[in-house]
């Protein structure tokens, strides 16, 4: 079973507006990402954050960034079906150059590891759904919800001895991330090249 978590709950403060509603090729970034996850083989797609018109997973701990979204998703899956070692693919809504081959290569590569990611990147990443992951995330936030240090995606990948996957053969700019109006303009220009 492959679950996918689409992180769409960021503040988008540098962008100046909700990134998930930005549109290209007749679709919003949210619609594009949802279609990509389905094309990549996700059996169930969960959306973190508040997105009008879509069923989403509310954060159990507000203002905790991607880790907060992951924490809520793990608990939601655990409450509904349990944590049985299925994979959870995690992508942010603001990486429009991701493609299905890149995502498929990642989740197929997890093998016996607890998590994996592409070298030099945090997203996309994959985790095995386990009580250990749930308990670790609970422990991270048991004393504080301040982000940084151990409360980051990089630290979580290190803690779970994530398997790094090389990026050889991947498309150029596949990990391009949109955080500002300038990057949005750059992305739109790349679409015309």
Short mmCIF file of N, CA and C in Angstrom, two decimals:
data_model
loop_
_atom_site.label_atom_id
_atom_site.label_comp_id
_atom_site.label_asym_id
_atom_site.label_seq_id
_atom_site.Cartn_x
_atom_site.Cartn_y
_atom_site.Cartn_z
N UNK A 1 0.85 -1.18 0.00
CA UNK A 1 0.00 0.00 0.00
C UNK A 1 0.89 1.24 0.00
N UNK A 2 0.58 2.18 -0.85
CA UNK A 2 1.33 3.43 -0.89
C UNK A 2 0.40 4.58 -0.55
N UNK A 3 0.70 5.24 0.56
CA UNK A 3 0.02 6.47 0.93
C UNK A 3 0.88 7.63 0.44
N UNK A 4 0.24 8.76 0.18
CA UNK A 4 0.98 9.96 -0.18
C UNK A 4 0.45 11.11 0.66
N UNK A 5 1.36 11.95 1.09
CA UNK A 5 1.01 13.15 1.85
C UNK A 5 1.44 14.36 1.04
N UNK A 6 0.48 15.20 0.70
CA UNK A 6 0.75 16.46 0.01
C UNK A 6 0.75 17.57 1.03
N UNK A 7 1.91 18.18 1.24
CA UNK A 7 2.04 19.27 2.21
C UNK A 7 1.59 20.57 1.55
N UNK A 8 0.41 21.05 1.96
CA UNK A 8 -0.15 22.26 1.37
C UNK A 8 -0.58 23.26 2.43
N UNK A 9 0.02 23.16 3.60
CA UNK A 9 -0.43 23.99 4.71
C UNK A 9 0.51 25.11 5.11
N UNK A 10 1.52 25.38 4.29
CA UNK A 10 2.47 26.43 4.67
C UNK A 10 1.85 27.81 4.64
N UNK A 11 2.52 28.76 5.28
CA UNK A 11 2.02 30.13 5.34
C UNK A 11 2.20 30.88 4.04
N UNK A 12 3.14 30.42 3.19
CA UNK A 12 3.44 31.10 1.92
C UNK A 12 3.77 32.57 2.11
N UNK A 13 4.43 32.89 3.23
CA UNK A 13 4.70 34.29 3.55
C UNK A 13 5.63 34.95 2.53
N UNK A 14 6.65 34.23 2.05
CA UNK A 14 7.55 34.81 1.05
C UNK A 14 6.86 34.98 -0.30
N UNK A 15 5.90 34.09 -0.59
CA UNK A 15 5.19 34.18 -1.87
C UNK A 15 4.15 35.29 -1.83
N UNK A 16 3.64 35.59 -0.65
CA UNK A 16 2.64 36.64 -0.53
C UNK A 16 1.22 36.16 -0.79
N UNK A 17 1.03 34.87 -0.94
CA UNK A 17 -0.30 34.30 -1.17
C UNK A 17 -0.20 32.79 -1.14
N UNK A 18 -1.34 32.13 -1.16
CA UNK A 18 -1.39 30.68 -1.07
C UNK A 18 -0.80 30.05 -2.33
N UNK A 19 0.32 29.35 -2.18
CA UNK A 19 0.99 28.73 -3.33
C UNK A 19 0.14 27.66 -3.99
N UNK A 20 -0.67 26.96 -3.22
CA UNK A 20 -1.43 25.85 -3.79
C UNK A 20 -2.45 26.31 -4.82
N UNK A 21 -2.80 27.61 -4.81
CA UNK A 21 -3.80 28.11 -5.77
C UNK A 21 -3.17 28.72 -7.02
N UNK A 22 -1.83 28.81 -7.07
CA UNK A 22 -1.17 29.32 -8.27
C UNK A 22 -1.48 28.39 -9.44
N UNK A 23 -1.65 28.96 -10.62
CA UNK A 23 -2.12 28.16 -11.75
C UNK A 23 -1.14 28.18 -12.91
N UNK A 24 -0.94 26.99 -13.52
CA UNK A 24 -0.21 26.86 -14.77
C UNK A 24 -0.78 25.68 -15.53
N UNK A 25 -0.72 25.75 -16.84
CA UNK A 25 -1.28 24.70 -17.70
C UNK A 25 -2.73 24.36 -17.35
N UNK A 26 -3.48 25.37 -16.93
CA UNK A 26 -4.89 25.18 -16.64
C UNK A 26 -5.21 24.48 -15.32
N UNK A 27 -4.19 24.25 -14.49
CA UNK A 27 -4.39 23.60 -13.20
C UNK A 27 -3.71 24.42 -12.11
N UNK A 28 -4.25 24.31 -10.91
CA UNK A 28 -3.56 24.90 -9.76
C UNK A 28 -2.41 23.96 -9.38
N UNK A 29 -1.47 24.48 -8.61
CA UNK A 29 -0.38 23.62 -8.12
C UNK A 29 -0.94 22.46 -7.30
N UNK A 30 -2.02 22.70 -6.57
CA UNK A 30 -2.64 21.63 -5.80
C UNK A 30 -3.18 20.55 -6.74
N UNK A 31 -3.93 20.93 -7.75
CA UNK A 31 -4.48 19.97 -8.70
C UNK A 31 -3.38 19.20 -9.43
N UNK A 32 -2.34 19.93 -9.82
CA UNK A 32 -1.19 19.31 -10.50
C UNK A 32 -0.56 18.25 -9.59
N UNK A 33 -0.34 18.60 -8.32
CA UNK A 33 0.31 17.69 -7.38
C UNK A 33 -0.55 16.46 -7.10
N UNK A 34 -1.85 16.66 -6.95
CA UNK A 34 -2.75 15.53 -6.71
C UNK A 34 -2.74 14.57 -7.90
N UNK A 35 -2.78 15.11 -9.11
CA UNK A 35 -2.74 14.27 -10.32
C UNK A 35 -1.41 13.51 -10.39
N UNK A 36 -0.32 14.19 -10.06
CA UNK A 36 1.00 13.56 -10.08
C UNK A 36 1.07 12.39 -9.10
N UNK A 37 0.54 12.57 -7.91
CA UNK A 37 0.58 11.51 -6.90
C UNK A 37 -0.25 10.30 -7.35
N UNK A 38 -1.39 10.55 -7.94
CA UNK A 38 -2.20 9.44 -8.46
C UNK A 38 -1.47 8.72 -9.58
N UNK A 39 -0.87 9.49 -10.50
CA UNK A 39 -0.12 8.92 -11.62
C UNK A 39 1.07 8.10 -11.12
N UNK A 40 1.63 8.49 -9.99
CA UNK A 40 2.79 7.81 -9.43
C UNK A 40 2.43 6.54 -8.69
N UNK A 41 1.15 6.25 -8.56
CA UNK A 41 0.74 4.99 -7.96
C UNK A 41 0.24 5.07 -6.53
N UNK A 42 0.00 6.27 -6.02
CA UNK A 42 -0.49 6.39 -4.65
C UNK A 42 -1.89 5.80 -4.54
N UNK A 43 -2.08 4.94 -3.56
CA UNK A 43 -3.39 4.34 -3.32
C UNK A 43 -4.31 5.29 -2.58
N UNK A 44 -3.73 6.07 -1.67
CA UNK A 44 -4.48 7.04 -0.87
C UNK A 44 -3.66 8.32 -0.78
N UNK A 45 -4.28 9.45 -1.08
CA UNK A 45 -3.60 10.73 -0.99
C UNK A 45 -4.24 11.56 0.12
N UNK A 46 -3.40 12.04 1.01
CA UNK A 46 -3.85 12.90 2.10
C UNK A 46 -3.29 14.29 1.86
N UNK A 47 -4.05 15.31 2.23
CA UNK A 47 -3.61 16.70 2.07
C UNK A 47 -3.50 17.32 3.45
N UNK A 48 -2.32 17.86 3.72
CA UNK A 48 -2.07 18.56 4.98
C UNK A 48 -2.31 20.04 4.77
N UNK A 49 -2.98 20.67 5.71
CA UNK A 49 -3.25 22.09 5.61
C UNK A 49 -4.71 22.33 5.32
N UNK A 50 -5.10 23.60 5.31
CA UNK A 50 -6.48 23.96 5.01
C UNK A 50 -6.57 24.41 3.56
N UNK A 51 -7.28 23.64 2.75
CA UNK A 51 -7.43 23.94 1.33
C UNK A 51 -8.92 23.91 1.00
N UNK A 52 -9.45 25.04 0.63
CA UNK A 52 -10.88 25.14 0.35
C UNK A 52 -11.29 24.16 -0.75
N UNK A 53 -12.40 23.48 -0.52
CA UNK A 53 -12.93 22.55 -1.51
C UNK A 53 -12.34 21.16 -1.47
N UNK A 54 -11.43 20.90 -0.53
CA UNK A 54 -10.79 19.59 -0.44
C UNK A 54 -10.83 19.09 1.00
N UNK A 55 -10.97 17.78 1.15
CA UNK A 55 -10.88 17.18 2.48
C UNK A 55 -9.41 17.14 2.86
N UNK A 56 -9.10 17.70 4.00
CA UNK A 56 -7.71 17.79 4.44
C UNK A 56 -7.56 17.23 5.85
N UNK A 57 -6.31 17.05 6.23
CA UNK A 57 -5.98 16.60 7.58
C UNK A 57 -5.59 17.83 8.40
N UNK A 58 -6.32 18.14 9.44
CA UNK A 58 -5.92 19.28 10.26
C UNK A 58 -4.68 18.94 11.08
N UNK A 59 -3.82 19.92 11.25
CA UNK A 59 -2.64 19.71 12.09
C UNK A 59 -3.08 19.45 13.53
N UNK A 60 -2.48 18.47 14.15
CA UNK A 60 -2.72 18.25 15.57
C UNK A 60 -2.03 19.31 16.39
N UNK A 61 -0.91 19.80 15.86
CA UNK A 61 -0.12 20.85 16.50
C UNK A 61 0.09 21.97 15.50
N UNK A 62 -0.69 23.05 15.58
CA UNK A 62 -0.56 24.14 14.60
C UNK A 62 0.84 24.76 14.62
N UNK A 63 1.20 25.32 13.46
CA UNK A 63 2.46 26.08 13.31
C UNK A 63 3.70 25.20 13.46
N UNK A 64 3.60 23.92 13.11
CA UNK A 64 4.76 23.03 13.24
C UNK A 64 5.31 22.59 11.90
N UNK A 65 4.98 23.31 10.83
CA UNK A 65 5.58 23.08 9.53
C UNK A 65 5.34 21.68 8.98
N UNK A 66 6.23 21.24 8.09
CA UNK A 66 6.09 19.91 7.47
C UNK A 66 6.04 18.77 8.48
N UNK A 67 6.83 18.88 9.57
CA UNK A 67 6.79 17.83 10.60
C UNK A 67 5.41 17.73 11.24
N UNK A 68 4.76 18.88 11.41
CA UNK A 68 3.41 18.88 11.97
C UNK A 68 2.43 18.19 11.03
N UNK A 69 2.58 18.43 9.73
CA UNK A 69 1.74 17.76 8.74
C UNK A 69 1.97 16.27 8.73
N UNK A 70 3.24 15.85 8.80
CA UNK A 70 3.59 14.44 8.84
C UNK A 70 3.04 13.79 10.11
N UNK A 71 3.20 14.46 11.23
CA UNK A 71 2.69 13.98 12.52
C UNK A 71 1.18 13.72 12.43
N UNK A 72 0.43 14.67 11.90
CA UNK A 72 -1.02 14.52 11.78
C UNK A 72 -1.38 13.38 10.83
N UNK A 73 -0.65 13.25 9.72
CA UNK A 73 -0.93 12.19 8.74
C UNK A 73 -0.69 10.82 9.34
N UNK A 74 0.41 10.65 10.07
CA UNK A 74 0.72 9.36 10.69
C UNK A 74 -0.38 8.98 11.68
N UNK A 75 -0.83 9.94 12.47
CA UNK A 75 -1.90 9.66 13.43
C UNK A 75 -3.22 9.35 12.72
N UNK A 76 -3.51 10.05 11.65
CA UNK A 76 -4.75 9.80 10.91
C UNK A 76 -4.75 8.39 10.34
N UNK A 77 -3.65 7.99 9.73
CA UNK A 77 -3.55 6.64 9.16
C UNK A 77 -3.63 5.60 10.27
N UNK A 78 -2.93 5.85 11.37
CA UNK A 78 -2.95 4.92 12.50
C UNK A 78 -4.37 4.75 13.02
N UNK A 79 -5.10 5.85 13.18
CA UNK A 79 -6.47 5.79 13.71
C UNK A 79 -7.42 5.03 12.77
N UNK A 80 -7.18 5.15 11.45
CA UNK A 80 -8.11 4.53 10.48
C UNK A 80 -7.77 3.08 10.18
N UNK A 81 -6.50 2.77 9.97
CA UNK A 81 -6.14 1.41 9.53
C UNK A 81 -4.95 0.81 10.26
N UNK A 82 -4.28 1.58 11.07
CA UNK A 82 -3.09 1.08 11.76
C UNK A 82 -1.83 1.32 10.94
N UNK A 83 -0.71 1.16 11.60
CA UNK A 83 0.60 1.39 10.97
C UNK A 83 1.22 0.04 10.68
N UNK A 84 1.14 -0.37 9.42
CA UNK A 84 1.51 -1.74 9.05
C UNK A 84 2.77 -1.85 8.21
N UNK A 85 3.57 -0.80 8.18
CA UNK A 85 4.79 -0.84 7.38
C UNK A 85 4.59 -0.39 5.95
N UNK A 86 3.37 0.05 5.60
CA UNK A 86 3.15 0.62 4.28
C UNK A 86 4.02 1.86 4.12
N UNK A 87 4.21 2.30 2.89
CA UNK A 87 5.04 3.47 2.64
C UNK A 87 4.19 4.74 2.58
N UNK A 88 4.78 5.83 3.04
CA UNK A 88 4.17 7.16 2.96
C UNK A 88 5.11 8.07 2.19
N UNK A 89 4.72 8.44 0.99
CA UNK A 89 5.47 9.37 0.15
C UNK A 89 5.06 10.78 0.52
N UNK A 90 6.02 11.66 0.76
CA UNK A 90 5.75 13.03 1.19
C UNK A 90 6.31 14.01 0.17
N UNK A 91 5.43 14.89 -0.36
CA UNK A 91 5.88 15.95 -1.26
C UNK A 91 5.21 17.26 -0.85
N UNK A 92 5.89 18.38 -1.12
CA UNK A 92 5.26 19.67 -0.90
C UNK A 92 4.53 20.11 -2.16
N UNK A 93 3.57 20.98 -2.00
CA UNK A 93 2.77 21.46 -3.13
C UNK A 93 3.57 22.38 -4.05
N UNK A 94 4.70 22.87 -3.57
CA UNK A 94 5.44 23.90 -4.32
C UNK A 94 6.65 23.37 -5.09
N UNK A 95 6.59 22.11 -5.54
CA UNK A 95 7.65 21.53 -6.38
C UNK A 95 7.03 21.06 -7.69
N UNK A 96 6.68 21.98 -8.58
CA UNK A 96 5.91 21.63 -9.78
C UNK A 96 6.68 20.85 -10.84
N UNK A 97 8.00 20.74 -10.71
CA UNK A 97 8.78 20.02 -11.71
C UNK A 97 8.93 18.52 -11.38
N UNK A 98 8.46 18.11 -10.20
CA UNK A 98 8.51 16.69 -9.88
C UNK A 98 7.74 15.90 -10.93
N UNK A 99 8.21 14.70 -11.23
CA UNK A 99 7.51 13.86 -12.20
C UNK A 99 7.30 12.47 -11.60
N UNK A 100 6.45 11.69 -12.25
CA UNK A 100 6.09 10.38 -11.69
C UNK A 100 7.27 9.42 -11.66
N UNK A 101 8.18 9.50 -12.63
CA UNK A 101 9.33 8.59 -12.61
C UNK A 101 10.24 8.88 -11.42
N UNK A 102 10.44 10.15 -11.11
CA UNK A 102 11.26 10.53 -9.96
C UNK A 102 10.63 10.01 -8.67
N UNK A 103 9.32 10.16 -8.54
CA UNK A 103 8.65 9.71 -7.32
C UNK A 103 8.63 8.19 -7.23
N UNK A 104 8.35 7.53 -8.35
CA UNK A 104 8.31 6.06 -8.36
C UNK A 104 9.67 5.48 -8.01
N UNK A 105 10.72 6.05 -8.59
CA UNK A 105 12.08 5.58 -8.29
C UNK A 105 12.38 5.70 -6.81
N UNK A 106 11.88 6.75 -6.18
CA UNK A 106 12.14 6.96 -4.76
C UNK A 106 11.43 5.92 -3.91
N UNK A 107 10.12 5.74 -4.09
CA UNK A 107 9.43 4.82 -3.18
C UNK A 107 9.74 3.36 -3.47
N UNK A 108 10.16 3.04 -4.69
CA UNK A 108 10.59 1.68 -4.99
C UNK A 108 11.94 1.39 -4.32
N UNK A 109 12.74 2.44 -4.13
CA UNK A 109 14.09 2.28 -3.58
C UNK A 109 14.14 2.13 -2.07
N UNK A 110 13.03 2.31 -1.40
CA UNK A 110 13.08 2.28 0.07
C UNK A 110 13.50 0.90 0.58
N UNK A 111 13.11 -0.16 -0.11
CA UNK A 111 13.53 -1.50 0.29
C UNK A 111 13.25 -1.77 1.75
N UNK A 112 14.26 -2.22 2.47
CA UNK A 112 14.11 -2.55 3.89
C UNK A 112 14.37 -1.35 4.80
N UNK A 113 14.74 -0.21 4.22
CA UNK A 113 15.04 0.98 5.04
C UNK A 113 13.75 1.54 5.65
N UNK A 114 13.91 2.34 6.69
CA UNK A 114 12.76 2.99 7.34
C UNK A 114 12.33 4.24 6.59
N UNK A 115 13.26 4.83 5.82
CA UNK A 115 12.95 6.02 5.04
C UNK A 115 14.00 6.20 3.96
N UNK A 116 13.68 6.99 2.96
CA UNK A 116 14.68 7.32 1.95
C UNK A 116 14.37 8.68 1.33
N UNK A 117 15.39 9.25 0.68
CA UNK A 117 15.30 10.58 0.09
C UNK A 117 16.36 10.68 -1.00
N UNK A 118 16.28 11.72 -1.81
CA UNK A 118 17.32 11.94 -2.80
C UNK A 118 18.46 12.74 -2.18
N UNK A 119 19.70 12.34 -2.50
CA UNK A 119 20.89 13.00 -1.97
C UNK A 119 20.80 14.51 -2.20
N UNK A 120 21.06 15.27 -1.13
CA UNK A 120 21.07 16.73 -1.23
C UNK A 120 19.70 17.38 -1.15
N UNK A 121 18.65 16.58 -1.00
CA UNK A 121 17.29 17.11 -0.95
C UNK A 121 16.59 16.61 0.31
N UNK A 122 15.55 17.32 0.72
CA UNK A 122 14.70 16.84 1.80
C UNK A 122 13.43 16.24 1.21
N UNK A 123 12.87 16.94 0.25
CA UNK A 123 11.65 16.46 -0.43
C UNK A 123 11.95 16.18 -1.88
N UNK A 124 11.28 15.19 -2.43
CA UNK A 124 10.36 14.26 -1.81
C UNK A 124 11.10 13.27 -0.92
N UNK A 125 10.35 12.64 -0.02
CA UNK A 125 10.92 11.60 0.83
C UNK A 125 9.84 10.55 1.10
N UNK A 126 10.27 9.40 1.58
CA UNK A 126 9.36 8.28 1.86
C UNK A 126 9.69 7.73 3.24
N UNK A 127 8.64 7.40 3.99
CA UNK A 127 8.78 6.77 5.30
C UNK A 127 7.96 5.50 5.35
N UNK A 128 8.47 4.49 6.07
CA UNK A 128 7.66 3.32 6.40
C UNK A 128 6.78 3.71 7.58
N UNK A 129 5.49 3.43 7.46
CA UNK A 129 4.56 3.75 8.54
C UNK A 129 4.69 2.72 9.64
N UNK A 130 5.13 3.19 10.81
CA UNK A 130 5.39 2.27 11.92
C UNK A 130 5.06 2.95 13.24
N UNK A 131 4.79 2.16 14.27
CA UNK A 131 4.61 2.74 15.60
C UNK A 131 5.85 3.53 16.04
N UNK A 132 7.04 3.10 15.60
CA UNK A 132 8.26 3.82 15.97
C UNK A 132 8.26 5.24 15.40
N UNK A 133 7.79 5.39 14.16
CA UNK A 133 7.72 6.72 13.56
C UNK A 133 6.72 7.58 14.34
N UNK A 134 5.55 7.03 14.62
CA UNK A 134 4.53 7.77 15.39
C UNK A 134 5.09 8.18 16.75
N UNK A 135 5.69 7.24 17.46
CA UNK A 135 6.20 7.52 18.79
C UNK A 135 7.33 8.55 18.76
N UNK A 136 8.18 8.46 17.74
CA UNK A 136 9.27 9.43 17.62
C UNK A 136 8.70 10.83 17.42
N UNK A 137 7.72 10.96 16.52
CA UNK A 137 7.12 12.27 16.27
C UNK A 137 6.41 12.79 17.52
N UNK A 138 5.70 11.92 18.21
CA UNK A 138 5.06 12.33 19.47
C UNK A 138 6.09 12.85 20.46
N UNK A 139 7.21 12.13 20.57
CA UNK A 139 8.26 12.53 21.49
C UNK A 139 8.89 13.86 21.15
N UNK A 140 9.05 14.11 19.85
CA UNK A 140 9.64 15.38 19.42
C UNK A 140 8.84 16.57 19.93
N UNK A 141 7.52 16.42 19.93
CA UNK A 141 6.66 17.54 20.28
C UNK A 141 6.13 17.46 21.71
N UNK A 142 6.59 16.50 22.50
CA UNK A 142 6.06 16.34 23.85
C UNK A 142 6.48 17.48 24.79
N UNK A 143 7.66 18.06 24.54
CA UNK A 143 8.13 19.13 25.42
C UNK A 143 8.00 20.51 24.81
N UNK A 144 8.04 20.58 23.48
CA UNK A 144 7.99 21.89 22.82
C UNK A 144 7.56 21.71 21.36
N UNK A 145 6.99 22.76 20.81
CA UNK A 145 6.65 22.73 19.38
C UNK A 145 7.53 23.69 18.59
N UNK A 146 8.55 24.25 19.25
CA UNK A 146 9.48 25.14 18.55
C UNK A 146 10.23 24.35 17.49
N UNK A 147 10.29 24.90 16.29
CA UNK A 147 10.95 24.19 15.19
C UNK A 147 12.45 24.46 15.18
N UNK A 148 13.18 23.59 14.50
CA UNK A 148 14.63 23.70 14.43
C UNK A 148 15.28 22.58 15.23
N UNK A 149 16.58 22.42 15.05
CA UNK A 149 17.29 21.35 15.76
C UNK A 149 16.73 19.99 15.39
N UNK A 150 16.32 19.24 16.40
CA UNK A 150 15.75 17.91 16.17
C UNK A 150 14.37 17.98 15.53
N UNK A 151 13.72 19.13 15.58
CA UNK A 151 12.38 19.27 15.01
C UNK A 151 12.46 19.83 13.59
N UNK A 152 13.09 19.05 12.72
CA UNK A 152 13.18 19.40 11.30
C UNK A 152 13.12 18.12 10.49
N UNK A 153 12.75 18.24 9.22
CA UNK A 153 12.70 17.07 8.36
C UNK A 153 14.09 16.46 8.19
N UNK A 154 15.12 17.29 8.07
CA UNK A 154 16.49 16.76 7.93
C UNK A 154 16.86 15.92 9.15
N UNK A 155 16.54 16.43 10.34
CA UNK A 155 16.87 15.69 11.56
C UNK A 155 16.07 14.38 11.62
N UNK A 156 14.83 14.41 11.18
CA UNK A 156 14.02 13.19 11.18
C UNK A 156 14.61 12.15 10.24
N UNK A 157 15.03 12.57 9.05
CA UNK A 157 15.66 11.64 8.11
C UNK A 157 16.93 11.04 8.71
N UNK A 158 17.72 11.86 9.40
CA UNK A 158 18.92 11.34 10.05
C UNK A 158 18.56 10.35 11.16
N UNK A 159 17.57 10.69 11.96
CA UNK A 159 17.18 9.85 13.09
C UNK A 159 16.71 8.47 12.62
N UNK A 160 16.11 8.42 11.44
CA UNK A 160 15.62 7.14 10.94
C UNK A 160 16.57 6.52 9.92
N UNK A 161 17.83 6.97 9.96
CA UNK A 161 18.87 6.42 9.08
C UNK A 161 18.36 6.28 7.65
N UNK A 162 17.82 7.38 7.15
CA UNK A 162 17.23 7.38 5.82
C UNK A 162 18.25 6.98 4.77
N UNK A 163 17.80 6.21 3.82
CA UNK A 163 18.65 5.76 2.72
C UNK A 163 18.70 6.84 1.65
N UNK A 164 19.92 7.39 1.36
CA UNK A 164 20.03 8.38 0.29
C UNK A 164 20.04 7.71 -1.08
N UNK A 165 19.30 8.27 -2.02
CA UNK A 165 19.23 7.76 -3.39
C UNK A 165 19.94 8.76 -4.29
N UNK A 166 20.79 8.28 -5.19
CA UNK A 166 21.51 9.23 -6.05
C UNK A 166 20.54 9.84 -7.07
N UNK A 167 20.93 11.00 -7.57
CA UNK A 167 20.07 11.76 -8.48
C UNK A 167 20.47 11.59 -9.95
N UNK A 168 21.38 10.66 -10.22
CA UNK A 168 21.82 10.45 -11.60
C UNK A 168 20.64 10.09 -12.49
N UNK A 169 20.58 10.75 -13.64
CA UNK A 169 19.55 10.46 -14.62
C UNK A 169 18.22 11.17 -14.40
N UNK A 170 18.11 11.93 -13.32
CA UNK A 170 16.87 12.66 -13.09
C UNK A 170 16.83 13.92 -13.96
N UNK A 171 15.64 14.38 -14.31
CA UNK A 171 15.53 15.59 -15.14
C UNK A 171 16.13 16.81 -14.43
N UNK A 172 16.65 17.72 -15.25
CA UNK A 172 17.18 18.98 -14.71
C UNK A 172 16.04 19.74 -14.05
N UNK A 173 16.30 20.40 -12.96
CA UNK A 173 15.34 21.23 -12.22
C UNK A 173 14.18 20.44 -11.60
N UNK A 174 14.29 19.12 -11.51
CA UNK A 174 13.17 18.33 -10.98
C UNK A 174 12.83 18.71 -9.54
N UNK A 175 13.82 19.23 -8.79
CA UNK A 175 13.59 19.60 -7.40
C UNK A 175 13.36 21.11 -7.22
N UNK A 176 13.08 21.80 -8.31
CA UNK A 176 12.85 23.25 -8.25
C UNK A 176 11.70 23.53 -7.28
N UNK A 177 11.93 24.49 -6.39
CA UNK A 177 10.98 24.80 -5.33
C UNK A 177 10.54 26.25 -5.42
N UNK A 178 9.26 26.49 -5.32
CA UNK A 178 8.70 27.84 -5.43
C UNK A 178 8.48 28.45 -4.06
N UNK A 179 9.22 29.51 -3.76
CA UNK A 179 9.04 30.18 -2.47
C UNK A 179 8.77 31.66 -2.58
N UNK A 180 8.97 32.25 -3.75
CA UNK A 180 8.84 33.70 -3.89
C UNK A 180 8.25 34.03 -5.26
N UNK A 181 7.73 35.25 -5.42
CA UNK A 181 7.24 35.66 -6.73
C UNK A 181 8.32 35.58 -7.82
N UNK A 182 9.58 35.81 -7.44
CA UNK A 182 10.68 35.72 -8.41
C UNK A 182 10.85 34.28 -8.90
N UNK A 183 10.76 33.33 -7.98
CA UNK A 183 10.88 31.92 -8.37
C UNK A 183 9.67 31.48 -9.20
N UNK A 184 8.50 32.03 -8.91
CA UNK A 184 7.32 31.73 -9.71
C UNK A 184 7.51 32.23 -11.14
N UNK A 185 8.05 33.44 -11.29
CA UNK A 185 8.34 33.99 -12.62
C UNK A 185 9.38 33.15 -13.34
N UNK A 186 10.41 32.72 -12.62
CA UNK A 186 11.45 31.87 -13.20
C UNK A 186 10.84 30.54 -13.67
N UNK A 187 9.97 29.97 -12.88
CA UNK A 187 9.32 28.72 -13.25
C UNK A 187 8.48 28.89 -14.52
N UNK A 188 7.72 29.96 -14.60
CA UNK A 188 6.87 30.19 -15.78
C UNK A 188 7.74 30.36 -17.03
N UNK A 189 8.90 31.01 -16.89
CA UNK A 189 9.81 31.14 -18.04
C UNK A 189 10.35 29.78 -18.45
N UNK A 190 10.66 28.93 -17.48
CA UNK A 190 11.17 27.60 -17.78
C UNK A 190 10.14 26.78 -18.57
N UNK A 191 8.87 27.04 -18.33
CA UNK A 191 7.82 26.31 -19.04
C UNK A 191 7.79 26.66 -20.54
N UNK A 192 8.30 27.83 -20.89
CA UNK A 192 8.28 28.27 -22.29
C UNK A 192 9.56 27.91 -23.03
N UNK A 193 10.57 27.46 -22.30
CA UNK A 193 11.85 27.14 -22.94
C UNK A 193 11.84 25.76 -23.56
#
